[in-house]
Amino acid sequence: MSRYASTSLAEETSQPSSLQMEAKALLDNEWWISYTIDYLISWNKGLGLKLAVCIFVIQALISNIALTCKMGQFALYKFLLTIFLLFSISKSLPTGNERSTYIIHMDKSAMPAPFSTHHDWYTSTLSSLSSPDGISPVHLYSYKHVMDGFSAVLSQTHLNQLEKLPGHVSTFPESYGHLHTTHTPKFLGLNKHSGLWPEGKFGDDIIIGVLDTGIWPESESFNDRNMPPVPQRWQGMCETGTEFNTSHCNKKLIGARKFSQGMKQYRLNISNTNDYDSPRDFWGHGTHTSSTAAGSRVQNANYFGYAEGTATGMAPSARLAMYKVGFYSKDIRVIDAVATDVLAGMDQAIEDGVDIMSLSLGFKETPFFKNPIAIGAFAALKKGIFVTCSAGNSGPHGYTMLNGAPWLTTVGAGTVDRELGARVTLGDGDITVTGISMYPENLFISRIPLYFGHGNRRKELCDWNSLDSKDVAGKFVFCDYDNESSVFRSEDIYVNANDGDLIKTYILNTTNATVSVRFGITTLGTKPAPKVAYFSSRGPDRRSPWILKPDILAPGYLILAAWVPNRGFAPIRDHDYLLTDYALVSGTSMSCPHTAGVAALLKATHRDWSSAAIRSAMMTTADVTDNANGRIIDMTTAVAGTPLDFGAGHLNPNRAMDPGLVYDIEVEDYINYLCALNYTSQQIQIITGTSNFSCKYASLDLNYPSFIVILNKTNSTTSTFRRVLLNVADTASIYNAVVEAPPA
């Protein structure tokens, strides 16, 4: 039975709505145009988005929203029901005379003897600071693992005093980041009878820590039926908060905490209207990623009939711990995370004893010593914790990816061999094409008049305010975008350019053109797949171009996973939105937990493997060909992709179980790499947490399972790479190198 909720959007008038005016104002900011494709775009009546070379332009639609992209012969995709959920811009916090939040790195060796703990030292240091206005500093977090130091709210006077005290290393202002299945296990080759699933015991007793927007614990994806007791080594807990208590945890969801102190300093108004100040998920993102990584098996999961099947996470027997660091900010109307909270969440995850960390979020491009994820992940690395992050949704151009630190496993997004759509039949049935749609009803509509504004270019384009209701009422509307691609409007169907030409020809040669539509079609085994999703951010990393990134491609396009059931998701009428327990969502946020789940399976199979060995196994066994035996193509251009698009290739879990050889990397190797980046000793200490190192062997040539050369067009270049491989096979083997040279 369908469930639906009413929205509070105002009726349309002839005057632009406040949201339309806000969107128009935002278009003046290029950074927003290029990167923010968030909830502001979703569900708002009267707004449309046209994407030309991936730059957004507001465009009027009849009564709903569309997002289209200029991609040659590539089909258009509407963003009405498919939400991108990794956002990768960063924004400066308020500055001036008011107090600001800072992250303070301290030299723990300078702690005076009377203090028994570093926390006591930090709080005592803060209490010693004074200010003419009499306002005291506010302590937020003390960090134990991710760094030596703390975060606090300070005035400029406080900061000046603190920087002169013994033990102070450096101070950085708060930074601001954004949050970046039924079929994917089968698409990845996971089988309950053979391969990595049974060999890895489905991830049994591996603990995955997810840093995200929280979790909806009542979801069937988090049931703990037939699961053994919680591992005794687990040190975490479930905390009580708004709409959340300890009883919401079980043998599947074994830990849940929230970290909002930093965000609250940015005037976050946390309430039941906007978010929960607790581990409970309000927006769905964290629930979706958690169930993708380690959701329990759920039969008959579907999105209003689409993609129906048994939903399961990549590691269905693994345990989950949620560290909520993403909250909705009323001031800027997006879901955000701040560095102080993210560091606190990572610090707690290390303390609790997770084996895997999954972060579907990113901060702006900064040196590694200013990046909270890079800093926290290095501390996790030293504890043997595998950390994976999303690459970002700012593709398809190069140098757009985030999370490029070489000790992170950075994941791009690919498609799967499944299409969701509608069958379109013209007239008496002589022409039938299939379009892309997720209209949330299994519905057949017969012989509806078909409108095309031929002869008026603005009407052909369905341009802003170009269509008259008396012309289009009760009809399907066909829009033609400069022959780049063509699309049905009204009931959310998209067709490719060739089929669009067939439809246009039919309309122009038929007096009373009609169309019949069957919605609710799911097609499996489509080819070619995977493709590199057009939104997936590309490498290399601007701050570290000597490491080939992203590392790998994983499913991230129209992924079905658990959702929060109390928020309207799918619009069906002017003010009505269907509720759903499972949602189809796209983004590198979705590909990241796929990799986290597979890492859990590999960790369960090979307990002695390091994080670098797990990443190496994934990369060296990844697929560079699709299910049509061709090279993986770029969804944007429909031509073969490159390693800067898909890294080592598409994730192949079963092959990763037995890679033969692995490229392992020690902590000292990463330090040598940081030295070669010309970081100062202080900057390296911030990342590594130690001052006990030497830069004698500085080198950009890490023992990484990939190579990249930056060429100068005017000069010939010779580069030498050295690699050491470790045989992890059961027996001694002989390997032969096969080198495939890139095109000249």
XYZ file of C-alpha atoms in Angstrom:
744
model
C 0.000 0.000 0.000
C 1.322 3.424 -0.906
C 1.963 5.864 1.891
C 2.159 9.564 1.314
C 2.734 12.782 3.175
C 1.622 16.304 2.363
C 4.099 19.131 2.037
C 3.705 22.711 3.111
C 4.777 24.344 -0.150
C 2.763 27.419 -1.054
C 0.516 27.559 -4.078
C 2.121 28.825 -7.247
C 1.463 32.427 -8.183
C 2.502 34.608 -11.049
C 5.237 36.079 -8.856
C 8.502 34.167 -8.289
C 8.504 32.244 -5.027
C 11.080 33.033 -2.344
C 12.770 29.746 -3.152
C 12.944 30.658 -6.841
C 14.444 34.016 -5.944
C 16.909 32.326 -3.602
C 17.913 29.862 -6.300
C 18.358 32.696 -8.804
C 20.580 34.528 -6.338
C 22.619 31.416 -5.735
C 23.256 31.076 -9.438
C 25.397 34.190 -9.237
C 27.926 32.187 -7.211
C 29.868 29.926 -9.537
C 31.039 27.616 -6.760
C 27.427 26.826 -5.939
C 26.542 26.291 -9.574
C 29.391 23.863 -10.047
C 29.129 21.786 -6.941
C 26.026 22.041 -4.803
C 23.395 19.590 -6.078
C 21.651 19.025 -2.817
C 18.255 18.961 -1.163
C 17.567 22.511 -2.334
C 17.132 21.033 -5.798
C 14.795 18.292 -4.613
C 11.018 18.402 -4.554
C 10.537 22.165 -5.002
C 7.559 22.877 -7.170
C 8.075 25.288 -10.008
C 11.852 24.935 -10.217
C 13.764 23.150 -12.909
C 17.428 22.747 -13.648
C 19.031 22.446 -17.024
C 22.640 21.281 -17.074
C 24.773 22.492 -19.954
C 28.309 21.189 -19.832
C 27.512 20.488 -16.187
C 26.837 24.112 -15.245
C 23.397 24.567 -13.709
C 20.845 27.032 -15.039
C 17.407 27.535 -13.522
C 14.678 26.622 -15.984
C 10.915 26.622 -15.498
C 8.997 23.392 -15.756
C 5.285 22.812 -15.641
C 5.015 21.426 -12.123
C 8.149 19.591 -11.130
C 11.927 19.491 -11.374
C 14.348 18.147 -13.933
C 18.108 18.135 -14.192
C 19.644 17.611 -17.607
C 23.214 17.476 -18.807
C 24.817 18.112 -22.168
C 26.498 14.804 -22.885
C 26.555 14.272 -26.632
C 24.516 11.162 -27.406
C 24.097 10.317 -23.733
C 20.546 10.244 -22.364
C 19.221 12.881 -20.002
C 18.637 12.047 -16.367
C 16.076 13.730 -14.167
C 17.075 14.492 -10.623
C 13.510 14.418 -9.351
C 13.823 11.060 -7.612
C 17.554 10.417 -7.761
C 19.411 12.444 -5.158
C 23.144 12.981 -5.184
C 24.476 12.530 -1.684
C 28.065 13.552 -1.490
C 28.842 17.232 -1.471
C 32.322 18.476 -1.625
C 32.580 22.193 -1.209
C 33.936 23.961 1.805
C 32.875 27.236 3.233
C 34.636 29.624 5.559
C 33.054 30.191 8.923
C 32.306 33.699 10.183
C 35.288 35.835 11.021
C 35.717 39.175 12.711
C 35.623 40.213 16.333
C 33.294 37.430 17.406
C 34.702 34.224 18.790
C 35.540 31.387 16.431
C 36.167 27.672 16.662
C 39.734 26.374 16.370
C 41.564 23.057 16.320
C 44.694 23.275 18.458
C 47.595 20.851 18.046
C 49.756 20.372 21.127
C 53.097 18.679 21.805
C 52.182 16.028 24.369
C 55.809 15.736 25.477
C 55.500 19.288 26.860
C 52.733 18.362 29.318
C 53.796 19.440 32.836
C 54.277 16.635 35.351
C 51.401 17.554 37.723
C 48.769 16.653 35.085
C 47.647 13.030 35.013
C 45.945 13.214 31.603
C 46.253 15.301 28.490
C 42.592 16.284 28.840
C 43.338 17.847 32.222
C 46.261 19.733 30.706
C 44.140 21.057 27.826
C 41.271 22.232 30.029
C 43.688 23.827 32.490
C 45.406 25.621 29.628
C 42.081 27.005 28.448
C 41.118 28.154 31.924
C 44.345 30.158 32.124
C 43.353 32.300 29.138
C 41.728 35.669 29.764
C 39.879 38.231 27.706
C 38.946 41.900 28.317
C 35.263 41.084 27.823
C 35.413 38.500 30.596
C 34.091 35.697 28.371
C 35.890 32.413 28.910
C 36.983 29.980 26.177
C 34.673 27.038 25.477
C 36.209 23.569 25.342
C 34.631 21.309 22.702
C 36.648 18.093 22.395
C 39.910 16.612 23.611
C 41.423 14.269 21.039
C 43.243 11.125 22.077
C 44.039 9.185 18.907
C 43.571 11.320 15.807
C 45.872 14.046 17.112
C 47.438 15.475 20.241
C 45.281 18.447 21.041
C 41.781 19.766 21.414
C 39.181 22.044 19.883
C 37.744 25.149 21.482
C 35.890 28.394 20.882
C 38.311 31.299 21.320
C 38.444 35.031 20.881
C 41.399 36.552 19.071
C 42.817 37.555 22.460
C 42.545 33.966 23.691
C 44.227 32.715 20.544
C 47.129 35.153 20.835
C 47.753 34.034 24.415
C 47.473 30.342 23.585
C 49.972 30.480 20.729
C 52.637 31.791 23.131
C 52.236 28.981 25.668
C 54.682 26.040 25.930
C 53.483 22.955 24.093
C 51.490 24.789 21.435
C 52.277 23.396 17.960
C 49.737 24.973 15.636
C 46.171 26.228 15.381
C 43.747 25.972 12.479
C 40.289 27.514 12.197
C 37.260 25.280 11.908
C 36.695 23.977 8.396
C 33.475 23.086 6.789
C 32.616 20.017 4.730
C 29.576 18.456 3.108
C 28.258 14.915 2.866
C 29.433 13.601 -0.520
C 20.926 -2.768 -2.383
C 18.928 -5.554 -4.082
C 21.209 -6.172 -7.023
C 24.740 -4.876 -6.467
C 25.995 -7.962 -4.544
C 25.017 -10.118 -7.518
C 26.477 -7.610 -9.976
C 29.747 -7.775 -8.007
C 29.704 -11.574 -8.158
C 28.997 -12.234 -4.477
C 27.408 -15.651 -3.981
C 26.341 -17.252 -0.709
C 27.596 -20.677 -1.810
C 31.131 -19.865 -2.971
C 33.698 -17.092 -3.078
C 34.342 -14.206 -0.725
C 30.971 -14.246 1.044
C 31.295 -17.708 2.622
C 35.091 -17.500 2.890
C 34.793 -14.221 4.785
C 31.848 -15.545 6.815
C 29.805 -12.657 5.421
C 31.936 -10.259 7.475
C 31.245 -12.014 10.776
C 32.422 -9.979 13.792
C 34.088 -7.273 11.711
C 33.021 -3.852 12.988
C 32.334 -1.088 10.465
C 32.257 2.460 11.798
C 30.192 4.784 9.607
C 30.585 8.562 9.971
C 27.443 10.069 8.520
C 24.045 11.638 9.291
C 22.930 8.989 11.763
C 20.855 5.845 11.445
C 17.211 4.741 11.537
C 17.573 1.769 13.907
C 14.086 0.328 13.333
C 14.849 -0.413 9.674
C 14.595 -4.089 8.876
C 18.077 -3.823 7.378
C 19.445 -3.561 10.906
C 17.722 -6.591 12.400
C 20.013 -8.900 14.386
C 18.247 -12.215 13.898
C 20.586 -15.199 14.302
C 23.592 -12.991 15.031
C 26.012 -14.092 17.771
C 26.794 -11.916 20.809
C 28.639 -8.631 20.383
C 32.439 -9.161 20.242
C 33.991 -8.778 23.682
C 36.677 -6.485 22.280
C 34.058 -3.842 21.483
C 34.432 -0.755 23.681
C 31.679 1.407 22.230
C 28.201 2.302 23.394
C 24.795 3.562 22.328
C 24.016 6.952 23.751
C 20.641 8.421 24.599
C 19.294 11.489 22.837
C 16.300 12.845 20.972
C 14.159 9.912 19.773
C 17.026 7.527 20.504
C 17.989 5.356 23.478
C 20.159 2.362 24.276
C 17.373 -0.098 23.446
C 17.646 0.890 19.782
C 20.974 -0.913 19.540
C 21.268 -4.663 19.121
C 23.746 -7.276 17.903
C 23.816 -5.656 14.435
C 23.866 -1.974 15.424
C 26.292 -2.224 18.332
C 27.179 1.439 18.743
C 25.665 4.852 18.048
C 26.941 8.294 19.044
C 26.526 11.844 17.843
C 29.071 14.672 17.654
C 27.461 18.079 17.285
C 29.437 20.428 19.551
C 31.334 21.983 16.664
C 28.238 22.399 14.534
C 26.338 23.986 17.415
C 28.972 26.707 17.531
C 27.903 27.543 13.997
C 24.405 28.346 15.302
C 22.915 25.046 14.196
C 19.303 24.942 15.277
C 18.890 21.245 16.023
C 15.238 20.384 16.550
C 12.809 17.698 15.518
C 11.839 19.966 12.638
C 15.320 20.034 11.100
C 17.288 17.177 12.646
C 17.720 15.092 15.779
C 20.441 15.941 18.282
C 21.034 12.227 18.658
C 22.298 9.307 16.568
C 18.899 9.056 14.849
C 18.952 9.839 11.142
C 16.628 12.591 9.963
C 17.631 12.792 6.295
C 18.313 9.205 5.203
C 21.910 9.479 4.038
C 23.504 7.612 6.946
C 20.805 4.941 6.961
C 21.383 4.330 3.253
C 25.174 4.076 3.493
C 25.065 1.886 6.618
C 22.695 -0.637 5.079
C 24.779 -0.686 1.893
C 27.901 -1.606 3.850
C 26.476 -4.153 6.283
C 22.694 -4.359 6.098
C 21.001 -7.625 7.019
C 19.089 -9.599 4.389
C 15.615 -8.204 3.692
C 13.311 -9.939 1.241
C 11.051 -8.112 -1.199
C 12.760 -4.765 -0.756
C 11.896 -2.347 -3.549
C 11.251 1.242 -4.480
C 7.555 1.281 -5.446
C 8.027 -1.891 -7.463
C 11.358 -0.942 -9.004
C 14.515 -2.976 -8.302
C 12.605 -5.552 -6.258
C 14.577 -8.346 -4.620
C 16.416 -9.341 -1.466
C 18.306 -6.348 -0.120
C 21.581 -7.099 1.613
C 24.689 -5.199 2.530
C 28.107 -6.135 1.228
C 29.013 -7.688 4.595
C 25.628 -8.780 5.999
C 27.097 -10.405 9.124
C 29.340 -7.474 10.042
C 28.496 -5.169 12.954
C 27.704 -1.485 12.548
C 28.598 1.524 14.661
C 27.196 4.927 13.712
C 29.092 8.126 14.490
C 26.736 10.932 13.553
C 28.714 13.957 12.388
C 26.412 15.345 9.686
C 23.576 17.684 10.646
C 21.174 19.935 8.840
C 22.079 23.595 9.200
C 19.051 25.879 9.165
C 21.234 28.863 8.283
C 22.520 27.518 4.983
C 19.911 24.806 4.339
C 22.236 21.920 3.622
C 23.579 18.958 5.548
C 27.071 19.652 6.765
C 29.855 18.383 8.944
C 32.584 20.444 10.588
C 36.167 19.409 11.216
C 35.938 19.426 15.017
C 33.021 16.978 14.989
C 34.524 14.735 12.313
C 37.805 14.495 14.208
C 35.883 13.683 17.391
C 33.906 10.979 15.614
C 37.030 9.390 14.139
C 38.794 9.637 17.487
C 35.924 7.816 19.207
C 35.739 5.156 16.491
C 39.418 4.356 17.052
C 38.864 4.238 20.817
C 35.834 1.963 20.426
C 37.712 -0.564 18.315
C 36.245 -0.448 14.805
C 37.979 -2.410 12.035
C 36.724 -0.353 9.086
C 35.803 3.331 8.736
C 33.503 4.562 5.983
C 33.226 8.308 5.330
C 30.950 9.473 2.526
C 31.889 13.108 2.993
C 34.631 15.496 2.008
C 36.307 18.795 2.828
C 37.707 21.286 0.367
C 41.145 20.888 -1.137
C 43.693 21.663 1.539
C 47.150 20.346 2.404
C 46.924 17.078 4.300
C 48.001 18.764 7.539
C 44.833 20.890 7.398
C 42.458 18.135 6.315
C 40.601 16.494 9.228
C 39.875 13.274 7.344
C 43.510 12.857 6.276
C 44.690 13.502 9.843
C 42.156 11.177 11.452
C 42.735 8.441 8.888
C 46.485 8.446 9.511
C 45.822 7.747 13.193
C 43.451 4.951 12.163
C 46.103 3.541 9.837
C 48.522 3.213 12.737
C 45.882 1.158 14.569
C 45.341 -1.147 11.601
C 41.959 0.351 10.666
C 41.004 0.433 6.980
C 39.561 3.832 5.970
C 37.625 4.406 2.760
C 36.185 7.686 1.472
C 34.126 8.886 -1.451
C 35.890 10.738 -4.256
C 33.179 13.377 -4.694
C 30.382 14.242 -7.116
C 32.066 17.048 -9.058
C 32.812 15.117 -12.261
C 33.236 14.627 -15.093
C 36.239 16.949 -15.357
C 39.737 16.184 -14.124
C 41.272 17.426 -10.871
C 37.865 17.437 -9.152
C 38.279 14.628 -6.639
C 38.698 14.950 -2.887
C 40.105 12.650 -0.200
C 43.331 12.054 -2.107
C 45.638 11.135 0.791
C 47.512 7.947 -0.165
C 46.600 6.200 3.104
C 42.905 6.519 2.190
C 41.098 4.231 -0.246
C 39.295 6.682 -2.525
C 36.258 5.415 -4.421
C 34.556 6.612 -7.588
C 31.031 5.697 -8.693
C 29.973 3.352 -11.466
C 26.675 2.147 -12.882
C 25.238 -1.357 -12.583
C 23.614 -3.631 -15.157
C 20.105 -2.559 -14.226
C 17.840 0.019 -15.797
C 14.646 1.416 -14.337
C 12.168 2.943 -16.659
C 9.077 3.032 -18.790
C 8.024 1.662 -22.168
C 6.826 4.336 -24.583
C 4.595 3.339 -27.500
C 3.701 5.856 -30.199
C 0.316 5.909 -31.901
C -0.974 2.469 -32.878
C 2.169 0.721 -31.693
C 4.434 0.894 -34.721
C 7.217 2.535 -32.685
C 8.169 1.522 -29.134
C 11.139 2.849 -27.164
C 12.295 2.485 -23.574
C 13.015 5.514 -21.431
C 14.504 6.056 -18.014
C 11.967 6.713 -15.276
C 11.272 6.062 -11.624
C 7.688 7.218 -11.545
C 6.496 5.628 -8.295
C 3.521 3.657 -9.584
C 3.083 0.545 -11.699
C 0.853 2.342 -14.142
C -0.311 2.071 -17.750
C -1.511 5.199 -19.544
C -3.100 4.701 -22.965
C -3.120 7.002 -25.982
C -2.530 10.405 -24.410
C -2.084 13.379 -26.787
C 1.557 14.277 -27.376
C 2.605 17.942 -27.579
C 5.723 19.432 -29.188
C 6.154 23.193 -29.614
C 7.492 22.856 -33.157
C 8.425 26.127 -34.825
C 8.988 28.055 -31.597
C 12.484 27.296 -30.353
C 11.730 28.308 -26.783
C 8.736 25.970 -26.712
C 10.764 23.199 -28.327
C 13.238 23.586 -25.480
C 10.449 23.859 -22.873
C 12.178 27.074 -21.897
C 11.282 29.224 -18.910
C 7.615 30.353 -19.080
C 7.404 29.313 -22.731
C 4.566 26.774 -22.414
C 0.911 27.753 -22.108
C -1.304 25.576 -19.927
C -4.060 25.574 -22.569
C -1.624 23.912 -24.988
C -0.186 21.273 -22.672
C -2.948 20.435 -20.183
C -3.646 16.696 -20.139
C -0.803 15.917 -22.534
C 2.676 14.517 -22.574
C 5.149 17.241 -23.505
C 8.170 16.485 -25.657
C 11.258 18.721 -25.294
C 14.197 18.831 -27.674
C 17.543 20.141 -26.393
C 19.531 21.326 -29.407
C 19.698 17.778 -30.725
C 21.942 16.897 -27.798
C 19.282 14.642 -26.336
C 15.559 14.430 -25.986
C 13.220 13.885 -23.108
C 9.588 13.386 -22.197
C 8.244 15.757 -19.570
C 5.295 15.459 -17.170
C 5.597 11.825 -16.086
C 9.395 11.857 -15.814
C 10.598 9.730 -18.719
C 13.927 10.210 -20.474
C 15.005 8.821 -23.809
C 18.315 8.959 -25.625
C 19.025 11.089 -28.666
C 18.354 8.409 -31.283
C 14.981 7.491 -29.812
C 14.226 11.171 -29.386
C 14.722 11.678 -33.114
C 12.249 8.855 -33.816
C 9.670 10.486 -31.564
C 10.185 13.914 -33.128
C 9.802 12.503 -36.628
C 6.598 10.752 -35.588
C 5.138 13.958 -34.122
C 6.007 16.072 -37.174
C 4.433 13.555 -39.537
C 1.285 12.755 -37.549
C -1.803 14.940 -37.296
C -2.988 13.718 -33.903
C 0.104 12.280 -32.231
C -0.550 10.086 -29.188
C 1.574 8.106 -26.775
C 0.961 5.144 -24.442
C 3.230 4.531 -21.468
C 3.885 1.576 -19.183
C 5.698 2.608 -15.999
C 7.447 0.403 -13.456
C 9.829 -1.617 -15.637
C 13.056 -3.041 -14.164
C 15.495 -4.548 -16.654
C 18.485 -6.597 -15.480
C 21.587 -7.627 -17.378
C 21.836 -4.455 -19.438
C 25.065 -3.825 -21.342
C 27.550 -2.283 -21.199
C 28.052 -2.094 -17.451
C 29.642 -0.751 -15.433
C 30.180 2.742 -16.769
C 31.860 5.601 -14.949
C 29.004 7.727 -13.595
C 29.116 11.211 -15.090
C 29.050 12.888 -11.666
C 31.932 10.830 -10.247
C 34.888 13.110 -9.502
C 38.028 12.500 -11.540
C 41.681 12.499 -10.669
C 44.360 13.287 -10.135
C 44.328 14.927 -6.715
C 45.578 18.499 -6.978
C 47.514 18.281 -3.727
C 49.092 14.924 -4.477
C 49.127 14.251 -8.243
C 51.977 11.745 -7.897
C 49.514 9.134 -6.617
C 46.960 7.788 -9.097
C 43.498 8.536 -7.725
C 40.706 7.550 -7.424
C 41.821 4.090 -6.374
C 38.840 2.101 -7.553
C 35.309 2.209 -8.930
C 32.308 0.693 -7.117
C 28.530 0.773 -7.639
C 27.158 4.238 -6.963
C 24.313 4.798 -9.405
C 20.671 4.199 -8.446
C 21.546 2.083 -5.426
C 18.621 0.633 -3.471
C 19.152 0.682 0.284
C 17.344 1.506 3.523
C 15.826 4.956 4.014
C 14.088 6.904 6.758
C 10.341 6.174 6.535
C 9.049 9.447 7.990
C 10.154 11.842 5.252
C 8.405 12.307 1.950
C 10.672 11.033 -0.801
C 8.812 10.597 -4.086
C 6.511 13.382 -5.340
C 3.277 12.202 -6.962
C 1.066 15.321 -6.962
C 1.445 19.008 -6.278
C 1.837 18.662 -2.520
C 1.953 14.912 -1.934
C 5.053 12.825 -1.400
C 5.211 9.084 -1.010
C 7.035 7.595 1.949
C 9.358 4.663 1.467
C 11.482 2.305 3.542
C 13.966 1.804 0.685
C 15.195 4.425 -1.747
C 17.195 4.571 -4.952
C 20.023 7.062 -4.537
C 23.109 7.960 -6.585
C 26.490 9.376 -5.626
C 29.991 8.394 -4.602
C 28.460 8.356 -1.126
C 26.918 5.075 -2.250
C 30.086 3.591 -3.783
C 32.134 4.217 -0.636
C 30.149 1.841 1.653
C 30.291 -0.863 -1.022
C 34.067 -0.745 -0.662
C 33.836 -0.643 3.134
C 31.721 -3.788 3.124
C 34.082 -5.643 0.806
C 37.018 -4.533 2.972
C 35.206 -6.099 5.940
C 34.916 -9.383 4.035
C 38.619 -9.305 3.168
C 39.528 -8.428 6.753
C 37.508 -11.404 7.993
C 39.247 -13.669 5.484
C 42.783 -12.341 6.026
C 43.065 -11.068 9.584
C 46.772 -10.341 9.189
C 46.458 -8.062 6.155
C 47.265 -4.379 6.589
C 45.054 -1.610 5.246
C 47.465 -1.149 2.346
C 47.331 -4.881 1.572
C 43.513 -4.820 1.491
C 43.514 -1.833 -0.861
C 46.182 -3.481 -3.014
C 44.126 -6.668 -3.290
C 41.127 -4.657 -4.462
C 43.114 -2.630 -6.969
C 45.224 -5.363 -8.556
C 42.185 -7.586 -9.144
C 39.783 -4.869 -10.326
C 38.098 -5.140 -13.715
C 38.948 -2.694 -16.493
C 36.476 -4.327 -18.884
C 32.686 -4.307 -18.747
C 30.121 -7.072 -19.189
C 30.257 -6.557 -22.953
C 34.011 -7.336 -22.904
C 34.938 -3.789 -23.803
C 36.916 -1.276 -21.804
C 34.856 0.489 -19.130
C 33.394 3.583 -20.752
C 32.792 7.068 -19.451
C 29.053 7.708 -19.133
C 29.641 11.320 -20.174
C 31.427 10.744 -23.461
C 30.464 7.130 -24.275
C 34.138 6.422 -25.006
C 36.653 4.353 -23.079
C 37.518 5.776 -19.698
C 40.994 6.193 -18.255
C 42.572 5.365 -14.882
C 41.929 8.975 -13.891
C 38.222 8.160 -14.256
C 38.049 4.706 -12.687
C 41.394 4.175 -10.964
C 42.511 0.551 -11.090
C 39.105 -0.524 -12.373
C 35.812 -1.776 -11.012
C 35.722 -3.633 -7.711
C 35.760 -7.453 -8.032
C 35.340 -8.909 -4.514
C 35.904 -12.579 -5.298
C 39.138 -11.969 -7.157
C 40.350 -9.662 -4.384
C 40.161 -12.584 -1.965
C 43.182 -14.184 -3.662
C 45.315 -11.471 -5.303
C 48.531 -13.513 -5.277
C 50.757 -10.497 -4.704
C 50.142 -7.331 -2.707
C 51.871 -3.967 -2.516
C 52.233 -3.279 1.191
C 53.103 0.122 2.655
C 54.499 0.866 6.102
C 53.847 3.985 8.173
C 57.447 5.090 7.565
C 56.830 4.992 3.807
C 53.975 7.461 4.134
C 56.185 9.720 6.251
C 58.853 9.642 3.538
C 56.167 10.669 1.069
C 55.127 13.598 3.259
C 58.757 14.647 3.475
C 58.951 14.650 -0.315
C 55.952 16.993 -0.410
C 58.249 19.506 1.330
C 56.083 19.639 4.426
C 57.797 21.069 7.482
C 58.570 18.896 10.489
C 55.711 20.577 12.349
C 53.268 19.887 9.527
C 54.316 16.237 9.349
C 53.910 15.957 13.114
C 50.345 17.254 12.829
C 49.488 14.437 10.416
C 51.452 11.597 11.969
C 51.188 12.468 15.651
C 54.904 12.022 16.194
C 58.047 14.116 16.052
C 60.238 11.022 16.030
C 60.977 10.705 12.320
C 63.629 11.468 9.750
C 63.305 12.767 6.202
C 66.548 11.131 5.102
C 64.694 8.854 2.678
C 62.128 11.309 1.330
C 60.474 9.939 -1.796
C 57.344 10.494 -3.861
C 57.587 6.912 -5.123
C 55.343 5.063 -2.673
C 54.997 1.285 -2.922
C 51.561 1.888 -4.411
C 49.723 -0.548 -6.708
C 49.681 2.011 -9.514
C 51.988 4.388 -11.363
C 51.474 7.860 -12.722
C 53.864 10.102 -14.642
C 53.353 13.823 -15.118
C 54.796 14.651 -18.539
C 56.104 17.902 -19.907
C 55.011 18.408 -23.502
C 58.222 20.203 -24.438
C 60.791 17.856 -22.923
C 61.393 14.116 -22.922
C 61.029 12.507 -19.507
C 62.397 9.341 -17.980
C 60.808 8.063 -14.776
C 61.873 5.068 -12.734
C 59.533 3.273 -10.346
C 60.473 0.677 -7.765
C 57.989 -1.716 -6.219
C 58.251 -4.491 -3.648
C 55.613 -7.202 -3.796
C 54.607 -9.666 -1.106
C 53.347 -13.119 -2.037
C 50.177 -13.818 -0.036
C 49.215 -16.912 -2.005
C 49.131 -20.277 -0.270
C 51.974 -21.588 -2.407
C 55.063 -20.262 -4.153
C 54.249 -18.931 -7.597
C 55.918 -17.436 -10.639
C 54.479 -14.210 -12.043
C 55.081 -12.587 -15.408
C 54.664 -8.853 -15.889
C 52.471 -7.678 -18.748
C 52.809 -3.993 -19.629
C 50.135 -2.214 -21.650
C 51.469 1.102 -22.887
C 49.015 4.014 -23.050
C 48.290 5.593 -26.441
C 51.096 7.799 -27.701
